[in-house]
Amino acid sequence: MADVSQEWLERNFPCKWACPVHTEAGKYVTLIAQGKYREAYAVARRPNPLASICGRICAAPCEAVCRRGELDAPIAIRAMKRFVTEKFGVESMMDFSVLAEIYGHRTDRYAEKVAVIGSGPAGLACAHDLALLGYPVTIFEAAPVAGGMLRLGVPEYRLPRALIQLEVNAILSLGVELKTNTRLGRDFTLADLKAQGYRSIFLGVGAMQSRDLRTPGIELDGVLKGIDYLLNLNLGYKVDMGRKVVVVGGGNVALDVARTAARGGEQANMERSLSIVQALDVARSAVRFGGREVTVCCLESEQEMPAAPEEVEEARHEGIRFRYRVGPKQIVGERGSVTGIAFSKVTRVFDETGRFAPQFDEGSEEVLEADTVIVAIGQTGEFSFLRPEDGIQTAQGRIIFDPDTLATTAPGVFTGGDAAFGPRIAISAVADGKRAARSIDEFLRGRPCPEPEITVEIEQEERYERVWDYEGIPRQQPPMRPTSRRVGFAEVEECFDERSARREGLRCLHCWTNTIFEQNPDEGTECILCGGCQDICPEDCIEIVPSLIEGEVPASARELAPLLLAGERAGSIFIKDEETCIRCGLCALRCPVGTITMQSFAGKERASA
């Protein structure tokens, strides 16, 4: 076994470290390729209590760093997670039996009660981990339903409401109590919770307030805020809009608003009271006879806008129009209602240092007709429920906290998610909840929780083989519902079939498996400098260069050349580019003396004594 460092091994596993909760994405992708679906689900679910939700809406930071992307296209990691959660996750109704295998049976170890304010991804993750640690936990939610922005902000065509409830139920099955329609500042205060015996509190209240657009005419009827629009629709309230809708903003929330408006929000609410057949008939009729004209207008160019490119492409397929490099100058109206919005051309969005500093071409104003204008330019926190005696400080729409522990300025009160960091992706909020649970445990126990020791286990692959032409398999795209059927609350993206999922899993480069060069003359594994490994490498990532055994290494090639010509060469150095290596194992198969082996590692956690 080679003497390799843990740091080096972990650095070669980029998808794991790009994930805020360190999911071993490559491991479950490969298990899917092998048909080991239950094991794959366990790997995906162990660090992530919202695995089924993330299989549908995760922004997938792991895919952005996937080394397969350097070859052709990254692994479809998020879609692969959905494939395996549909087999063993909460939507399969098998999750409860698998959870016992993953975590063991929960035991009530401690008496200290913990309150979690907010049931978004941060609050749910915090409650989940605290329950597993053995604490009695109560979640307080202001809305009539649990899920936070997952339920109130994400459109149903992306995330089914029934799935959110199943994820919540799995967490409640651990003994967590949920109280809905219970608002902090209206129904109770932080002082009330402490008086009721709650020893620690987690504030996961999100960023539920839309940023204001400082533009004349913002007070006109027909001007809506993006978050308010989604909240009202997702709570079942009717929102009246005309034929022409203009959405101001270039982020993912703006696209959620636009795609929801194009479907007809009030129509989707009506569909919930009908049978599925009736609902589809209503939706198709709405599309055929008088669908809305929705236009997204943003400051940025198509390349600069922050929304995910795939979301933009899908919106375009659904008939949504885009106007780039325009900024709102004034909302115009008649008799108190909006009739249009005037835009100026944008000459620059960012300055020379990359700072957001838009400039406009004065005199280039153009009015776009609109019956409704929806402003979706960002979110911020709203903390009017906090009282001075609570001792919690805020600044610029965020709660002030200790970055190491997520502790607020009030003893025993912790925070995380959008309330602390501002709007971010869901999996980052999950990571915050898990980190806060650990800090709460340390606070309640009065001692630091021991860092788990990571024991790196390395296994030599006796017969490391890959399927033929795995590096030539193209990325498998998850199936998409045809545009003509994208009506109401029907999901747009569908699940991989088994053949496509296993084929996609074969594309993984197995970054946790490494080519190890190790000589042992006593065992006959001394390199004979045949050069076979270098010759057979399909990516030309191995290079053998001369070296000197004695003396200092010359500083330049000019000094080195005479020594080599004079016969001073006395050894060789192997140089391997880990970023280019595709872990095919051909070099190990070609090595005639066994100097090269393929070794896989797994990090095993155990509590420190």
Coordinates of C-alpha atoms in Angstrom, one line a residue:
M1 CA 0.0 0.0 0.0
A2 CA 1.4 3.4 -1.0
D3 CA 2.0 6.1 1.6
V4 CA -0.3 8.8 0.3
S5 CA -1.8 11.7 2.1
Q6 CA -5.4 12.1 2.9
E7 CA -5.3 15.7 1.6
W8 CA -4.1 14.5 -1.8
L9 CA -6.8 11.8 -1.9
E10 CA -9.6 14.1 -1.1
R11 CA -8.4 16.8 -3.5
N12 CA -8.8 14.3 -6.3
F13 CA -12.5 13.9 -5.5
P14 CA -13.9 17.3 -6.5
C15 CA -17.6 16.6 -6.7
K16 CA -17.6 15.6 -3.0
W17 CA -16.0 18.8 -1.8
A18 CA -18.1 21.1 -4.1
C19 CA -21.2 19.7 -2.4
P20 CA -22.0 21.8 0.8
V21 CA -22.9 18.6 2.7
H22 CA -20.0 16.6 1.1
T23 CA -22.1 14.0 -0.7
E24 CA -20.0 11.3 -2.4
A25 CA -21.7 11.9 -5.7
G26 CA -19.3 9.7 -7.7
K27 CA -19.9 6.8 -5.4
Y28 CA -23.7 6.7 -5.8
V29 CA -23.4 7.4 -9.5
T30 CA -21.2 4.3 -9.8
L31 CA -23.4 2.2 -7.6
I32 CA -26.3 3.0 -9.9
A33 CA -24.2 1.9 -12.9
Q34 CA -23.7 -1.4 -11.1
G35 CA -27.4 -1.8 -10.4
K36 CA -26.9 -1.4 -6.6
Y37 CA -29.7 1.0 -6.2
R38 CA -30.4 0.6 -2.4
E39 CA -26.7 1.1 -1.7
A40 CA -26.7 4.2 -4.0
Y41 CA -29.6 5.7 -2.1
A42 CA -27.9 5.2 1.2
V43 CA -24.8 7.1 0.0
A44 CA -27.0 9.9 -1.4
R45 CA -29.2 10.2 1.7
R46 CA -26.7 9.8 4.5
P47 CA -25.5 13.4 4.5
N48 CA -28.6 15.0 3.0
P49 CA -32.1 14.8 4.7
L50 CA -33.7 16.3 1.6
A51 CA -32.2 14.0 -1.0
S52 CA -35.5 13.6 -2.9
I53 CA -36.1 17.3 -3.1
C54 CA -32.5 17.9 -4.2
G55 CA -32.9 15.3 -6.9
R56 CA -35.3 17.7 -8.6
I57 CA -34.2 21.3 -7.8
C58 CA -30.6 21.2 -6.6
A59 CA -28.3 23.7 -8.5
A60 CA -25.8 20.9 -8.5
P61 CA -22.5 22.6 -7.7
C62 CA -20.9 19.1 -7.9
E63 CA -21.6 19.1 -11.7
A64 CA -19.8 22.4 -12.1
V65 CA -16.5 20.8 -11.0
C66 CA -17.1 17.3 -12.3
R67 CA -13.8 16.3 -14.1
R68 CA -15.8 14.5 -16.7
G69 CA -16.8 18.0 -17.9
E70 CA -13.2 18.5 -18.9
L71 CA -13.5 15.6 -21.3
D72 CA -16.9 16.3 -22.8
A73 CA -19.8 17.0 -20.4
P74 CA -20.2 16.5 -16.6
I75 CA -22.1 13.6 -15.1
A76 CA -25.9 14.4 -14.7
I77 CA -25.5 14.0 -11.0
R78 CA -28.7 15.7 -9.9
A79 CA -30.8 13.6 -12.3
M80 CA -29.1 10.5 -11.1
K81 CA -30.0 11.3 -7.6
R82 CA -33.6 11.7 -8.6
F83 CA -33.5 8.3 -10.3
V84 CA -32.3 6.5 -7.1
T85 CA -34.6 8.4 -4.8
E86 CA -37.6 7.4 -6.9
K87 CA -36.6 3.8 -6.2
F88 CA -35.8 4.1 -2.4
G89 CA -36.6 7.7 -1.3
V90 CA -39.7 9.1 0.3
E91 CA -41.6 9.1 -2.9
S92 CA -41.1 5.3 -3.1
M93 CA -42.6 4.8 0.4
M94 CA -39.5 2.7 1.2
D95 CA -37.5 5.5 2.8
F96 CA -38.5 4.8 6.4
S97 CA -37.1 1.3 6.3
V98 CA -33.8 2.4 4.7
L99 CA -33.4 5.3 7.2
A100 CA -33.0 2.8 10.0
E101 CA -30.3 1.0 8.1
I102 CA -28.4 4.3 7.5
Y103 CA -28.7 5.9 10.9
G104 CA -29.9 3.2 13.3
H105 CA -32.8 3.7 15.7
R106 CA -33.2 7.1 17.3
T107 CA -32.9 7.2 21.1
D108 CA -34.0 9.9 23.5
R109 CA -30.7 10.7 25.0
Y110 CA -31.3 14.2 26.3
A111 CA -34.0 16.2 28.0
E112 CA -33.1 19.7 26.7
K113 CA -35.8 21.0 24.3
V114 CA -34.8 22.8 21.1
A115 CA -37.0 25.2 19.1
V116 CA -36.5 25.5 15.3
I117 CA -38.1 28.6 13.8
G118 CA -38.9 28.1 10.2
S119 CA -39.4 24.9 8.2
G120 CA -37.4 25.7 5.2
P121 CA -34.4 23.5 4.2
A122 CA -32.1 24.9 7.0
G123 CA -34.7 24.4 9.7
L124 CA -35.7 20.9 8.5
A125 CA -32.0 19.8 8.3
C126 CA -31.3 21.2 11.8
A127 CA -34.3 19.5 13.3
H128 CA -33.4 16.2 11.5
D129 CA -29.9 16.1 12.9
L130 CA -30.9 17.2 16.4
A131 CA -33.5 14.5 16.5
L132 CA -30.9 11.9 15.5
L133 CA -28.6 13.2 18.3
G134 CA -31.4 12.6 20.7
Y135 CA -33.0 16.0 21.4
P136 CA -36.7 16.7 21.6
V137 CA -37.3 19.3 18.8
T138 CA -40.3 21.5 17.9
I139 CA -40.5 23.3 14.5
F140 CA -42.6 26.5 14.5
E141 CA -43.8 27.6 11.1
A142 CA -45.7 30.8 10.3
A143 CA -47.3 29.5 7.2
P144 CA -50.1 26.9 7.1
V145 CA -47.8 24.4 5.4
A146 CA -44.2 23.3 6.0
G147 CA -41.4 23.7 3.6
G148 CA -40.5 27.4 3.7
M149 CA -39.5 28.7 0.2
L150 CA -39.4 25.1 -1.1
R151 CA -43.1 25.1 -0.6
L152 CA -44.0 28.8 -1.0
G153 CA -41.4 29.9 -3.6
V154 CA -40.5 27.0 -5.9
P155 CA -43.2 26.4 -8.6
E156 CA -45.0 23.1 -8.5
Y157 CA -43.9 22.3 -12.1
R158 CA -40.3 22.0 -10.6
L159 CA -41.1 20.5 -7.2
P160 CA -44.4 18.6 -6.5
R161 CA -46.0 19.6 -3.2
A162 CA -46.7 16.0 -2.3
L163 CA -43.0 15.2 -2.4
I164 CA -42.2 18.1 0.0
Q165 CA -44.8 16.7 2.4
L166 CA -43.2 13.3 2.2
E167 CA -39.8 14.7 3.1
V168 CA -41.3 16.6 6.0
N169 CA -43.1 13.4 7.2
A170 CA -39.8 11.5 7.2
I171 CA -38.2 14.1 9.5
L172 CA -41.3 14.1 11.7
S173 CA -41.1 10.3 12.0
L174 CA -37.9 10.9 14.0
G175 CA -40.0 12.4 16.8
V176 CA -39.9 16.0 15.6
E177 CA -43.0 18.1 16.4
L178 CA -44.4 20.6 13.9
K179 CA -46.6 23.6 14.7
T180 CA -47.9 25.5 11.6
N181 CA -49.8 28.8 11.6
T182 CA -47.6 29.9 14.5
R183 CA -45.7 33.1 13.8
L184 CA -42.8 34.5 15.8
G185 CA -43.7 38.0 16.9
R186 CA -47.4 37.4 16.6
D187 CA -48.2 34.2 18.4
F188 CA -45.1 33.9 20.6
T189 CA -41.7 35.6 21.3
L190 CA -38.3 34.2 21.9
A191 CA -38.8 35.0 25.6
D192 CA -41.9 32.8 25.6
L193 CA -39.9 29.9 24.2
K194 CA -37.3 30.2 26.9
A195 CA -40.0 30.4 29.5
Q196 CA -41.5 27.2 28.1
G197 CA -38.2 25.4 28.7
Y198 CA -36.5 25.6 25.3
R199 CA -32.8 25.6 26.0
S200 CA -31.7 26.6 22.5
I201 CA -33.3 28.1 19.4
F202 CA -32.5 27.9 15.7
L203 CA -33.7 30.9 13.5
G204 CA -34.2 29.7 10.0
V205 CA -36.7 32.3 8.9
G206 CA -35.4 32.8 5.4
A207 CA -35.4 35.9 3.2
M208 CA -39.0 36.3 2.5
Q209 CA -39.1 40.0 1.5
S210 CA -38.7 41.1 -2.1
R211 CA -36.2 43.9 -2.8
D212 CA -37.9 47.1 -3.9
L213 CA -37.5 48.7 -7.3
R214 CA -37.0 52.5 -6.8
T215 CA -38.8 53.5 -9.9
P216 CA -41.6 56.0 -10.4
G217 CA -44.9 54.3 -10.8
I218 CA -44.1 51.4 -8.5
E219 CA -47.3 52.1 -6.5
L220 CA -49.6 51.5 -9.5
D221 CA -52.2 48.7 -9.4
G222 CA -50.9 45.7 -11.3
V223 CA -47.3 46.0 -10.1
L224 CA -46.4 42.9 -8.0
K225 CA -43.3 41.7 -6.2
G226 CA -41.9 38.4 -7.4
I227 CA -41.8 36.6 -4.0
D228 CA -45.3 37.9 -3.0
Y229 CA -46.6 36.6 -6.3
L230 CA -45.3 33.1 -5.7
L231 CA -46.3 33.1 -2.1
N232 CA -49.8 34.0 -2.8
L233 CA -50.2 31.5 -5.7
N234 CA -48.6 28.7 -3.7
L235 CA -50.9 29.4 -0.7
G236 CA -53.9 29.1 -3.1
Y237 CA -54.9 32.7 -3.5
K238 CA -56.0 34.1 -6.8
V239 CA -53.8 36.7 -8.5
D240 CA -55.5 38.5 -11.4
M241 CA -53.4 39.4 -14.4
G242 CA -54.0 40.5 -17.9
R243 CA -52.7 39.2 -21.2
K244 CA -49.3 41.0 -21.2
V245 CA -47.0 40.4 -18.3
V246 CA -43.5 41.9 -17.9
V247 CA -41.1 40.3 -15.4
V248 CA -38.2 42.5 -14.3
G249 CA -35.1 40.5 -13.2
G250 CA -32.6 38.1 -14.6
G251 CA -32.2 35.4 -11.9
N252 CA -33.8 32.0 -11.3
V253 CA -36.6 33.5 -9.3
A254 CA -37.5 35.8 -12.2
L255 CA -37.7 32.8 -14.4
D256 CA -39.8 30.9 -11.9
V257 CA -42.2 33.9 -11.9
A258 CA -42.3 34.1 -15.7
R259 CA -42.9 30.4 -16.3
T260 CA -45.5 30.3 -13.6
A261 CA -47.3 33.4 -15.1
A262 CA -47.2 31.8 -18.5
R263 CA -49.0 28.8 -17.1
G264 CA -51.7 30.9 -15.5
G265 CA -51.4 31.0 -11.7
E266 CA -55.1 31.3 -11.0
Q267 CA -55.7 28.5 -13.5
A268 CA -53.3 26.2 -11.6
N269 CA -55.2 26.8 -8.4
M270 CA -58.5 25.9 -10.0
E271 CA -56.9 22.7 -11.3
R272 CA -56.3 21.5 -7.8
S273 CA -60.1 21.3 -7.2
L274 CA -60.7 19.2 -10.4
S275 CA -59.9 15.7 -11.4
I276 CA -56.7 15.1 -13.3
V277 CA -58.5 14.7 -16.6
Q278 CA -60.6 17.8 -16.1
A279 CA -57.5 19.7 -15.0
L280 CA -55.6 18.8 -18.1
D281 CA -58.6 19.8 -20.3
V282 CA -58.8 23.2 -18.5
A283 CA -55.1 23.8 -18.9
R284 CA -54.9 22.8 -22.6
S285 CA -57.8 25.1 -23.3
A286 CA -56.1 28.0 -21.5
V287 CA -53.0 27.5 -23.7
R288 CA -54.9 27.2 -26.9
F289 CA -57.4 30.1 -26.3
G290 CA -55.7 33.2 -25.0
G291 CA -52.4 32.3 -23.4
R292 CA -50.4 35.1 -21.8
E293 CA -47.6 37.0 -23.5
V294 CA -44.7 37.0 -20.9
T295 CA -41.5 38.9 -21.3
V296 CA -38.5 38.8 -19.1
C297 CA -36.5 42.1 -19.1
C298 CA -33.0 42.2 -17.4
L299 CA -30.0 44.4 -17.1
E300 CA -27.6 41.8 -18.2
S301 CA -26.8 40.3 -21.6
E302 CA -27.8 36.7 -22.2
Q303 CA -24.3 35.6 -21.2
E304 CA -24.2 37.7 -18.1
M305 CA -27.6 37.0 -16.6
P306 CA -27.4 35.0 -13.4
A307 CA -30.2 32.5 -14.2
A308 CA -29.2 29.0 -15.0
P309 CA -28.8 28.5 -18.8
E310 CA -31.0 25.4 -18.9
E311 CA -33.8 27.4 -17.1
V312 CA -33.5 30.1 -19.8
E313 CA -33.6 27.5 -22.6
E314 CA -36.7 25.8 -21.1
A315 CA -38.5 29.1 -20.7
R316 CA -37.7 30.0 -24.3
H317 CA -39.3 26.6 -25.3
E318 CA -42.4 27.6 -23.4
G319 CA -42.8 30.8 -25.4
I320 CA -41.4 33.3 -22.9
R321 CA -39.7 36.3 -24.5
F322 CA -36.5 37.9 -23.4
R323 CA -35.2 41.5 -23.6
Y324 CA -31.6 41.9 -22.6
R325 CA -29.5 44.9 -21.6
V326 CA -32.5 47.1 -20.6
G327 CA -33.2 48.8 -17.3
P328 CA -36.5 50.0 -15.9
K329 CA -36.8 53.8 -15.9
Q330 CA -40.5 54.3 -15.1
I331 CA -43.7 52.3 -14.8
V332 CA -46.5 54.1 -16.6
G333 CA -50.2 53.8 -16.1
E334 CA -53.7 55.3 -16.5
R335 CA -56.3 55.8 -13.8
G336 CA -54.1 54.2 -11.2
S337 CA -53.4 51.0 -13.1
V338 CA -50.3 49.9 -14.9
T339 CA -50.3 50.1 -18.8
G340 CA -46.6 49.7 -19.5
I341 CA -43.0 50.1 -18.4
A342 CA -40.4 52.3 -19.9
F343 CA -36.9 50.9 -20.3
S344 CA -33.5 52.4 -21.1
K345 CA -30.7 50.6 -22.9
V346 CA -27.9 49.5 -20.7
T347 CA -24.4 50.3 -21.8
R348 CA -22.6 48.6 -19.0
V349 CA -23.6 46.3 -16.1
F350 CA -20.2 45.9 -14.3
D351 CA -17.3 48.3 -14.0
E352 CA -13.7 47.5 -14.6
T353 CA -13.3 45.9 -11.2
G354 CA -16.3 43.6 -11.7
R355 CA -18.5 45.6 -9.3
F356 CA -22.2 45.9 -10.2
A357 CA -22.5 49.5 -11.5
P358 CA -25.0 49.7 -14.4
Q359 CA -24.9 52.6 -16.8
F360 CA -27.7 53.6 -19.1
D361 CA -28.1 55.3 -22.5
E362 CA -30.2 58.4 -21.7
G363 CA -32.6 59.2 -24.4
S364 CA -33.0 55.5 -25.5
E365 CA -36.3 55.0 -23.6
E366 CA -38.8 52.6 -25.0
V367 CA -42.2 51.7 -23.5
L368 CA -43.2 48.1 -23.3
E369 CA -47.0 47.5 -23.0
A370 CA -48.0 45.6 -19.8
D371 CA -51.1 44.7 -17.9
T372 CA -49.0 43.4 -15.1
V373 CA -45.4 44.1 -14.0
I374 CA -43.7 41.6 -11.6
V375 CA -40.5 42.8 -10.0
A376 CA -38.1 39.9 -9.2
I377 CA -34.7 41.5 -8.5
G378 CA -33.8 39.8 -5.3
Q379 CA -34.8 39.0 -1.7
T380 CA -33.9 40.2 1.7
G381 CA -34.7 39.3 5.3
E382 CA -37.5 40.9 7.3
F383 CA -36.9 40.9 11.1
S384 CA -39.7 43.0 12.5
F385 CA -40.6 40.1 14.9
L386 CA -37.3 40.6 16.8
R387 CA -37.5 42.7 20.0
P388 CA -34.6 44.7 21.5
E389 CA -34.6 42.5 24.6
D390 CA -34.0 39.5 22.3
G391 CA -30.4 40.7 21.9
I392 CA -30.2 39.6 18.3
Q393 CA -28.4 42.0 16.0
T394 CA -29.1 42.4 12.3
A395 CA -27.5 44.3 9.5
Q396 CA -28.4 44.9 5.8
G397 CA -31.3 42.4 5.8
R398 CA -29.3 39.6 7.6
I399 CA -28.9 38.2 11.1
I400 CA -25.4 38.8 12.4
F401 CA -23.7 35.5 13.4
D402 CA -20.4 33.8 14.2
P403 CA -19.2 32.2 11.0
D404 CA -17.6 29.3 12.8
T405 CA -20.6 28.3 15.0
L406 CA -23.6 30.2 13.4
A407 CA -24.3 31.6 16.9
T408 CA -26.2 34.9 16.9
T409 CA -25.4 37.7 19.3
A410 CA -27.9 36.2 21.8
P411 CA -26.7 33.2 23.9
G412 CA -28.2 29.9 22.8
V413 CA -29.7 31.3 19.6
F414 CA -28.3 30.1 16.3
T415 CA -29.1 30.9 12.7
G416 CA -28.5 29.8 9.1
G417 CA -29.9 29.7 5.6
D418 CA -31.0 32.8 3.8
A419 CA -31.7 34.7 7.0
A420 CA -28.0 34.6 7.7
F421 CA -26.3 34.5 4.3
G422 CA -28.9 35.9 2.0
P423 CA -30.5 34.0 -0.9
R424 CA -28.5 30.9 -1.8
I425 CA -29.2 27.4 -3.1
A426 CA -31.1 24.9 -1.1
I427 CA -28.3 22.5 -0.4
S428 CA -26.3 25.3 1.2
A429 CA -29.1 26.0 3.6
V430 CA -29.2 22.2 4.4
A431 CA -25.5 22.4 5.2
D432 CA -26.2 25.4 7.5
G433 CA -28.9 23.5 9.4
K434 CA -26.6 20.6 9.9
R435 CA -23.7 22.8 11.1
A436 CA -26.1 24.6 13.5
A437 CA -27.3 21.3 14.9
R438 CA -23.7 20.4 15.8
S439 CA -23.2 23.8 17.4
I440 CA -26.4 23.5 19.4
D441 CA -25.2 20.1 20.7
E442 CA -21.9 21.7 21.8
F443 CA -23.8 24.5 23.5
L444 CA -26.1 22.2 25.4
R445 CA -23.5 19.7 26.4
G446 CA -21.1 22.5 27.6
R447 CA -18.2 21.1 25.7
P448 CA -17.0 21.0 22.1
C449 CA -18.3 18.0 20.1
P450 CA -15.2 15.9 19.3
E451 CA -14.3 16.2 15.7
P452 CA -14.8 12.8 14.0
E453 CA -11.5 11.2 13.1
I454 CA -11.3 10.3 9.4
T455 CA -9.7 7.0 8.8
V456 CA -8.7 6.6 5.2
E457 CA -9.1 3.1 4.0
I458 CA -7.2 2.2 0.8
E459 CA -8.1 -0.9 -1.2
Q460 CA -6.0 -2.2 -4.0
E461 CA -8.1 -3.2 -7.0
E462 CA -7.1 -6.7 -7.9
R463 CA -8.7 -6.5 -11.3
Y464 CA -9.6 -2.9 -12.1
E465 CA -11.5 -2.8 -15.3
R466 CA -13.8 -0.3 -17.1
V467 CA -16.3 -1.1 -19.8
W468 CA -15.2 -0.6 -23.3
D469 CA -15.3 3.0 -24.6
Y470 CA -16.7 4.4 -21.3
E471 CA -15.0 7.6 -22.1
G472 CA -16.9 7.8 -25.4
I473 CA -20.4 7.5 -23.9
P474 CA -22.2 10.9 -24.4
R475 CA -24.0 12.6 -21.5
Q476 CA -27.5 11.2 -21.1
Q477 CA -30.1 14.0 -20.9
P478 CA -33.0 13.5 -18.5
P479 CA -36.3 13.3 -20.5
M480 CA -38.4 16.5 -20.6
R481 CA -42.1 16.7 -20.9
P482 CA -43.2 18.0 -24.4
T483 CA -44.0 21.7 -24.5
S484 CA -47.6 21.0 -25.5
R485 CA -48.0 19.1 -22.2
R486 CA -46.4 21.6 -19.9
V487 CA -49.5 22.9 -18.3
G488 CA -50.6 23.6 -14.8
F489 CA -48.6 21.8 -12.2
A490 CA -47.2 19.0 -14.4
E491 CA -43.5 18.5 -13.8
V492 CA -41.3 19.6 -16.7
E493 CA -38.3 17.3 -16.1
E494 CA -39.0 13.6 -15.9
C495 CA -36.9 10.7 -14.5
F496 CA -34.2 8.7 -16.2
D497 CA -35.2 5.2 -17.2
E498 CA -33.0 2.4 -15.9
R499 CA -31.0 1.9 -19.1
S500 CA -30.2 5.6 -19.4
A501 CA -29.3 5.9 -15.7
R502 CA -26.9 3.0 -15.7
R503 CA -25.3 4.2 -18.9
E504 CA -24.8 7.7 -17.5
G505 CA -23.3 6.1 -14.4
L506 CA -20.7 4.4 -16.5
R507 CA -19.4 7.8 -17.6
C508 CA -18.1 8.6 -14.1
L509 CA -14.3 8.8 -13.9
H510 CA -14.0 7.3 -10.4
C511 CA -12.0 10.2 -9.0
W512 CA -11.6 8.3 -5.7
T513 CA -9.5 5.7 -7.5
N514 CA -5.9 6.6 -8.1
T515 CA -3.0 5.4 -10.1
I516 CA -0.3 4.6 -7.5
F517 CA 3.4 4.2 -8.5
E518 CA 5.3 2.2 -5.8
Q519 CA 8.5 0.3 -6.0
N520 CA 9.5 -2.6 -3.8
P521 CA 12.7 -4.3 -5.0
D522 CA 12.2 -7.1 -2.3
E523 CA 9.0 -8.1 -4.0
G524 CA 10.2 -7.7 -7.5
T525 CA 8.1 -4.6 -8.3
E526 CA 11.0 -2.3 -9.3
C527 CA 10.3 -0.2 -12.4
I528 CA 12.4 -1.3 -15.4
L529 CA 11.8 1.9 -17.3
C530 CA 10.0 0.1 -20.2
G531 CA 7.8 3.2 -20.9
G532 CA 4.8 1.0 -21.5
C533 CA 2.6 3.1 -19.2
Q534 CA 3.5 6.3 -21.1
D535 CA 2.9 4.6 -24.4
I536 CA -0.5 3.2 -23.6
C537 CA -2.0 6.2 -21.8
P538 CA -4.9 7.5 -24.0
E539 CA -4.8 11.0 -22.5
D540 CA -1.0 11.4 -22.5
C541 CA -1.0 12.3 -18.9
I542 CA 2.1 10.3 -17.9
E543 CA 5.6 11.6 -18.5
I544 CA 8.9 10.0 -17.6
V545 CA 11.8 12.5 -17.3
P546 CA 15.4 12.0 -16.3
S547 CA 16.8 12.8 -12.9
L548 CA 20.1 12.8 -11.0
I549 CA 20.8 10.6 -8.0
E550 CA 23.7 12.6 -6.6
G551 CA 24.3 16.3 -6.3
E552 CA 22.0 19.2 -6.6
V553 CA 19.5 19.4 -9.4
P554 CA 20.7 21.9 -12.0
A555 CA 18.6 25.1 -12.1
S556 CA 18.2 25.1 -15.9
A557 CA 17.9 22.8 -18.8
R558 CA 21.1 24.3 -20.2
E559 CA 23.0 23.1 -17.1
L560 CA 21.2 19.7 -17.1
A561 CA 21.9 18.8 -20.8
P562 CA 25.8 18.4 -20.5
L563 CA 25.4 16.2 -17.5
L564 CA 23.0 13.9 -19.3
L565 CA 25.2 13.8 -22.4
A566 CA 28.2 12.9 -20.1
G567 CA 26.3 9.9 -18.7
E568 CA 25.3 11.6 -15.5
R569 CA 21.7 10.5 -15.8
A570 CA 21.0 8.1 -12.9
G571 CA 17.3 7.8 -12.6
S572 CA 13.9 8.9 -13.8
I573 CA 10.9 10.8 -12.4
F574 CA 7.3 9.9 -13.1
I575 CA 5.0 12.9 -13.6
K576 CA 1.3 12.3 -13.8
D577 CA -1.4 14.9 -14.5
E578 CA -4.3 14.0 -12.2
E579 CA -6.6 16.5 -13.8
T580 CA -6.2 14.8 -17.2
C581 CA -6.2 11.2 -16.0
I582 CA -9.5 9.3 -16.8
R583 CA -8.8 6.4 -14.4
C584 CA -8.9 3.8 -17.2
G585 CA -6.3 1.6 -15.5
L586 CA -4.5 0.7 -18.7
C587 CA -1.1 1.8 -17.3
A588 CA -1.5 -0.7 -14.4
L589 CA -2.6 -3.5 -16.8
R590 CA 0.4 -2.8 -19.0
C591 CA 3.0 -2.6 -16.2
P592 CA 5.0 -5.9 -16.5
V593 CA 6.4 -5.8 -12.9
G594 CA 3.4 -4.5 -10.9
T595 CA 4.9 -1.2 -10.0
I596 CA 1.7 0.6 -11.0
T597 CA -1.5 -0.3 -9.2
M598 CA -5.0 1.1 -9.0
Q599 CA -6.1 1.9 -5.5
S600 CA -9.4 3.2 -4.2
F601 CA -10.0 5.1 -0.9
A602 CA -12.9 5.6 1.4
G603 CA -13.0 8.0 4.3
K604 CA -14.5 6.4 7.4
E605 CA -15.7 8.6 10.3
R606 CA -15.4 7.5 13.9
A607 CA -15.9 9.6 17.0
S608 CA -12.8 10.7 18.9
A609 CA -12.3 9.2 22.3

